[in-house]
CSV table of C-alpha atoms in Angstrom, one decimal:
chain,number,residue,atom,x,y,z
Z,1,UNK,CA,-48.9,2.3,-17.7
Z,2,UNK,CA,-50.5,2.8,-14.2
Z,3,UNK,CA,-53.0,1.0,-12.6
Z,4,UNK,CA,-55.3,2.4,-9.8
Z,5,UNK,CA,-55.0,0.3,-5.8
Z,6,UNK,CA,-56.8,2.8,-3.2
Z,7,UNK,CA,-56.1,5.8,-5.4
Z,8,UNK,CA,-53.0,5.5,-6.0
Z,9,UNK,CA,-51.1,5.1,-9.1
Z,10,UNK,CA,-48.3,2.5,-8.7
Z,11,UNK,CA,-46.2,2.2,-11.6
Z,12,UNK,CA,-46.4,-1.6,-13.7
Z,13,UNK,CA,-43.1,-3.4,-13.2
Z,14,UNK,CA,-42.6,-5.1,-16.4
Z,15,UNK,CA,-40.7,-8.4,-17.3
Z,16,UNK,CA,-37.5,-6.4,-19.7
Z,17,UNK,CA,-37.4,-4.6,-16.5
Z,18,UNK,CA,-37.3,-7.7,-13.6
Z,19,UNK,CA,-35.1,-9.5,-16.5
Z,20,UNK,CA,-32.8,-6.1,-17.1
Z,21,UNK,CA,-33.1,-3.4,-19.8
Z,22,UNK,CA,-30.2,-3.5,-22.7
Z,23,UNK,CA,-27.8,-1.0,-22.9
Z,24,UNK,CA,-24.7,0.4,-24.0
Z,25,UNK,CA,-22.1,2.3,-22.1
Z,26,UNK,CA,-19.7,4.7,-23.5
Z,27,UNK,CA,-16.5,5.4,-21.9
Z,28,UNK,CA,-13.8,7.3,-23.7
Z,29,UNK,CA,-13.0,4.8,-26.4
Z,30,UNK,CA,-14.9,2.1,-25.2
Z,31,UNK,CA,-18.2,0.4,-25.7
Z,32,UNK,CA,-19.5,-1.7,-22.9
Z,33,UNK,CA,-22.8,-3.9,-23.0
Z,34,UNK,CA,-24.4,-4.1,-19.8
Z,35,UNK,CA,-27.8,-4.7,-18.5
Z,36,UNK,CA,-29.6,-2.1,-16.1
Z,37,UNK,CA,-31.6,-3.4,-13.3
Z,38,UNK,CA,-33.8,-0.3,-12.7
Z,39,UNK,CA,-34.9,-1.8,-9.4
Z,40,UNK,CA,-31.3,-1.9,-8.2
Z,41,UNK,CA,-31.2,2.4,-8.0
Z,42,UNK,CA,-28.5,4.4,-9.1
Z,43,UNK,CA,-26.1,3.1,-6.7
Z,44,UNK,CA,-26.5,-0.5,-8.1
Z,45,UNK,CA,-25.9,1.2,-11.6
Z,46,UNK,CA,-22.8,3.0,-10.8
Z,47,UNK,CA,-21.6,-0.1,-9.6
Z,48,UNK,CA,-22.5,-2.0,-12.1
Z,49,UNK,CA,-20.4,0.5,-14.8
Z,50,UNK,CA,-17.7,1.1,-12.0
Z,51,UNK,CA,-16.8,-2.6,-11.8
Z,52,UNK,CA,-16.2,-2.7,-15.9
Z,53,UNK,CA,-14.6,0.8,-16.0
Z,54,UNK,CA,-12.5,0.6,-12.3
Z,55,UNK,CA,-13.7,4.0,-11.9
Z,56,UNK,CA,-14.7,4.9,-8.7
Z,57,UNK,CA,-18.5,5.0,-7.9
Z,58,UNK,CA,-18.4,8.2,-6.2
Z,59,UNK,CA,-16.7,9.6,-9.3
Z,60,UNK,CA,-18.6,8.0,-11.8
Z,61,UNK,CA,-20.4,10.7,-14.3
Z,62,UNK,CA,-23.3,9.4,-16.3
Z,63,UNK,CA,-25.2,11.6,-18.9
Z,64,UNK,CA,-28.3,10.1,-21.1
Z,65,UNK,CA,-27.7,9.4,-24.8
Z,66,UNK,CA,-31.4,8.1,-25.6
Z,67,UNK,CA,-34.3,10.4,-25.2
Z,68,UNK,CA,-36.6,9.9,-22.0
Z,69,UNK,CA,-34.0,8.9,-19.5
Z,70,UNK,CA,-33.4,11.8,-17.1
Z,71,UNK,CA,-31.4,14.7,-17.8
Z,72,UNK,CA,-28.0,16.4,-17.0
Z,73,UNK,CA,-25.9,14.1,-14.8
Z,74,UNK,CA,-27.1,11.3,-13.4
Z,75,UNK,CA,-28.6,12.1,-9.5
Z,76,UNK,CA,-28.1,9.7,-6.6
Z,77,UNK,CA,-31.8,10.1,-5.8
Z,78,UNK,CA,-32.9,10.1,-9.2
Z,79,UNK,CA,-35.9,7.0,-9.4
Z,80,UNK,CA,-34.6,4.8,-12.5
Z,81,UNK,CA,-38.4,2.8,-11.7
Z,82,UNK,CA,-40.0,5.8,-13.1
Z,83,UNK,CA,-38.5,5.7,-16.9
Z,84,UNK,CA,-40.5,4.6,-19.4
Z,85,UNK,CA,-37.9,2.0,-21.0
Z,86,UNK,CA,-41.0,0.5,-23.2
Z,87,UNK,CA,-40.8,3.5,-25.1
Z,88,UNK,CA,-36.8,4.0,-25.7
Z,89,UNK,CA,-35.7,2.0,-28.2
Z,90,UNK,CA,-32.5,-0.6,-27.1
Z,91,UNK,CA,-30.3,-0.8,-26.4
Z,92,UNK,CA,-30.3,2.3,-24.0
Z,93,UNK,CA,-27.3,4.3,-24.5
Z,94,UNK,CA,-25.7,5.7,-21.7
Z,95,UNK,CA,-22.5,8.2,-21.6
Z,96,UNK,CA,-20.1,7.4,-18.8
Z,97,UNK,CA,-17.0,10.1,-17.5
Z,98,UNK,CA,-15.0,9.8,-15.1
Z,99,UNK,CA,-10.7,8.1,-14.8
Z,100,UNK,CA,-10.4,4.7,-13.5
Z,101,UNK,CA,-8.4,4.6,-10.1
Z,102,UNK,CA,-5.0,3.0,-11.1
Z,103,UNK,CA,-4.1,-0.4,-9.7
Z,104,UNK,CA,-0.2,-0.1,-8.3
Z,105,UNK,CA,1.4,-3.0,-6.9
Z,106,UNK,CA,4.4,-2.7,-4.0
Z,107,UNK,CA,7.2,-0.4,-5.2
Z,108,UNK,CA,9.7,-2.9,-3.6
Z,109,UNK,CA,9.6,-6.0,-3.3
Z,110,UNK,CA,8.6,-7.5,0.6
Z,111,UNK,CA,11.4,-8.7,2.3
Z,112,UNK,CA,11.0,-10.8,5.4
Z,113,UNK,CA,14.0,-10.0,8.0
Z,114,UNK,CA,14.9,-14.0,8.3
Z,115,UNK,CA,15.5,-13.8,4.6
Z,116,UNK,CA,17.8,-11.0,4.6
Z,117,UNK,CA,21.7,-11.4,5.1
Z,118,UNK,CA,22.9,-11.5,8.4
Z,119,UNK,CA,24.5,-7.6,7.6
Z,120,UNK,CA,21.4,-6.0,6.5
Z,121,UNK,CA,19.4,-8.0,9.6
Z,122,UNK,CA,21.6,-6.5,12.0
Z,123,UNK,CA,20.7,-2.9,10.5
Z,124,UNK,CA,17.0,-3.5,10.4
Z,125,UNK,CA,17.1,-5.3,14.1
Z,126,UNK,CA,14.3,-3.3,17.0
Z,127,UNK,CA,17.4,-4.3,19.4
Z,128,UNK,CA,21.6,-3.6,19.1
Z,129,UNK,CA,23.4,-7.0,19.7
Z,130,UNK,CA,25.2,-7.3,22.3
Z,131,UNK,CA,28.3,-9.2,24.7
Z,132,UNK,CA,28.3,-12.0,25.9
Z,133,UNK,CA,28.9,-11.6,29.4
Z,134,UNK,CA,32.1,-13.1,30.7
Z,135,UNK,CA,32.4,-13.6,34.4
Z,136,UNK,CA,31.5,-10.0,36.0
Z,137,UNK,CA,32.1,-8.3,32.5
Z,138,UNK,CA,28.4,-6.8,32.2
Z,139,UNK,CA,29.4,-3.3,33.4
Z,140,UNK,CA,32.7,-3.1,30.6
Z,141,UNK,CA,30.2,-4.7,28.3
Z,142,UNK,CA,27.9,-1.6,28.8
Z,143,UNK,CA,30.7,0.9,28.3
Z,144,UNK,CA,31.6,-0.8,25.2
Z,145,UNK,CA,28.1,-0.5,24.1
Z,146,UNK,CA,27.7,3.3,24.6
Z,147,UNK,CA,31.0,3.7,23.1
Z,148,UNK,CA,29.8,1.7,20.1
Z,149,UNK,CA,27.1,4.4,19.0
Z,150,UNK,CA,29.2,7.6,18.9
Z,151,UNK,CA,30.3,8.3,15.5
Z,152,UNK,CA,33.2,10.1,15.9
Z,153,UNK,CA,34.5,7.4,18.6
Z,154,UNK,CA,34.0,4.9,15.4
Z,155,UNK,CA,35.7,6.9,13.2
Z,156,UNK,CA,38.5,7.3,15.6
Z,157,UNK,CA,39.2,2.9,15.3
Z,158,UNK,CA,38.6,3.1,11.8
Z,159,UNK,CA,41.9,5.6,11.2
Z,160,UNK,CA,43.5,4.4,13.6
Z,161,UNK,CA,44.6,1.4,11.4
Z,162,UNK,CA,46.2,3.8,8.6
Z,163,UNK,CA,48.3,5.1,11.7
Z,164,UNK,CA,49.4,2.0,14.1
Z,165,UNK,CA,52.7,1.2,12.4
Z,166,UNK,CA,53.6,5.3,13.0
Z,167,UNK,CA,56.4,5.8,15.3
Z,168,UNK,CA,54.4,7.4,18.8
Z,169,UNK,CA,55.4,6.8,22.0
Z,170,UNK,CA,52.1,6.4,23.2
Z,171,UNK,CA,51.1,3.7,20.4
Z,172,UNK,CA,52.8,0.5,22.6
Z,173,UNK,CA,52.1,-2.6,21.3
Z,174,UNK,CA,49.5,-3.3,24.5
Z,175,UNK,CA,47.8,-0.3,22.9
Z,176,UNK,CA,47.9,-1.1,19.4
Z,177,UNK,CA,45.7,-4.6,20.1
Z,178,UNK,CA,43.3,-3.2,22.3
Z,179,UNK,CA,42.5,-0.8,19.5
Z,180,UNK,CA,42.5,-3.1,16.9
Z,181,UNK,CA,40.9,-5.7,19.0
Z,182,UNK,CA,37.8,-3.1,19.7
Z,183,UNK,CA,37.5,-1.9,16.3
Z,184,UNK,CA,37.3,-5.7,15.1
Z,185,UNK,CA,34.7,-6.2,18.1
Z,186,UNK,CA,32.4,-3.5,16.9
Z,187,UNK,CA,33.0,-4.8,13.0
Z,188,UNK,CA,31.8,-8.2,14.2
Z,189,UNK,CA,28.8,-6.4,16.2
Z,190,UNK,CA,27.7,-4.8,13.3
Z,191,UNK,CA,27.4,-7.8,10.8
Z,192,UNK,CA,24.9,-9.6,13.6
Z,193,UNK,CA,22.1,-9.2,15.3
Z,194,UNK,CA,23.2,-12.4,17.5
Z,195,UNK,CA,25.1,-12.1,21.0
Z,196,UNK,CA,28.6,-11.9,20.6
Z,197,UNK,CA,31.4,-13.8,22.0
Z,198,UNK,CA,34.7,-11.4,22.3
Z,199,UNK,CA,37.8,-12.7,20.1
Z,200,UNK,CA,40.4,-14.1,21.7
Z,201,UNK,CA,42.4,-10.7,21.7
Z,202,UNK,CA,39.4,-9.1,23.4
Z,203,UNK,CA,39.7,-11.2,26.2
């Protein structure tokens, strides 16, 4: 089995091991037939086994079945070159532990923002839409703007429908369509994430 070179004994690599040694890995119910490249190490071994099982390398568990492999749980540093395969009959059998990483794919489906309707792209927009600027209209524009965010403001347009055709002497006509002309503005608004032209009312 050894052969002497300047007093040193250098193990004989034989051709089942260049070639690969049989063996048989056991994995909770299943059986696997693989062949170990001993020159390859432990790592190439656990990734060899991880790549049938999808269990993690650095999680793999692998305990000797046949006699004269090592024993306990397989070590990183453990020398696979220094078993005696010659002498185990094949195929070897080999014990693997450990759960297999679970594939997932997307929990929702991916949604490009040009493919979603013009509503939901308004939602998901980095940037508010905005006015189109008529004449000297940017400063009104911003007003319009800041009012737009404030909930309760919004809330205020949205009843105010229910209430227009109430008797009030404060609800004028001229009143009454600026209103409902704002509250349409800011419906538009919300359905685009395009500049805006104001309606005709708006104006």
């Amino acid at each position: 089995y050894y052969f002497v070179n300047h007093h040193r004994q250098i193990p004989k690599i034989s051709k089942m091991s260049r070639d690969g040694i049989p063996t048989t890995v056991k994995w909770g119910k299943e059986i696997f037939d693989i062949n170990i490249i001993p020159d390859n190490g432990v790592k190439g071994l656990k990734s060899q086994i991880s790549d049938i099982t999808n269990v993690p390398s650095d999680r793999l568990k692998l305990m000797p079945k046949s006699k004269g492999l090592w024993k306990g749980l397989l070590k990183d540093d453990f020398d696979l070159m220094s078993i005696d395969f010659e002498r185990i009959n094949l195929p070897v059998q080999i014990l693997a532990m450990g759960s297999a990483a679970r594939l997932s794919g997307p929990k929702s489906k991916t949604v490009f923002a040009e493919d979603l309707p013009p509503e939901e792209a308004a939602r998901v927009a980095p940037e508010p839409s905005g006015l189109i600027n008529m004449g000297n209209t940017c400063y009104m524009n911003s007003i319009l703007q800041c009012l737009r965010v404030i909930p309760n403001f919004r809330s205020c347009l949205v009843n105010y429908e229910s209430n227009q055709n109430s008797v009030n002497s404060h609800n004028s006509y001229s009143n009454r369509l600026f209103m409902s002309s704002l509250r349409d503005v800011y419906s538009n608004l919300d359905r685009t994430s395009n500049a805006l032209q104001p309606n005709g009312k708006s104006q």
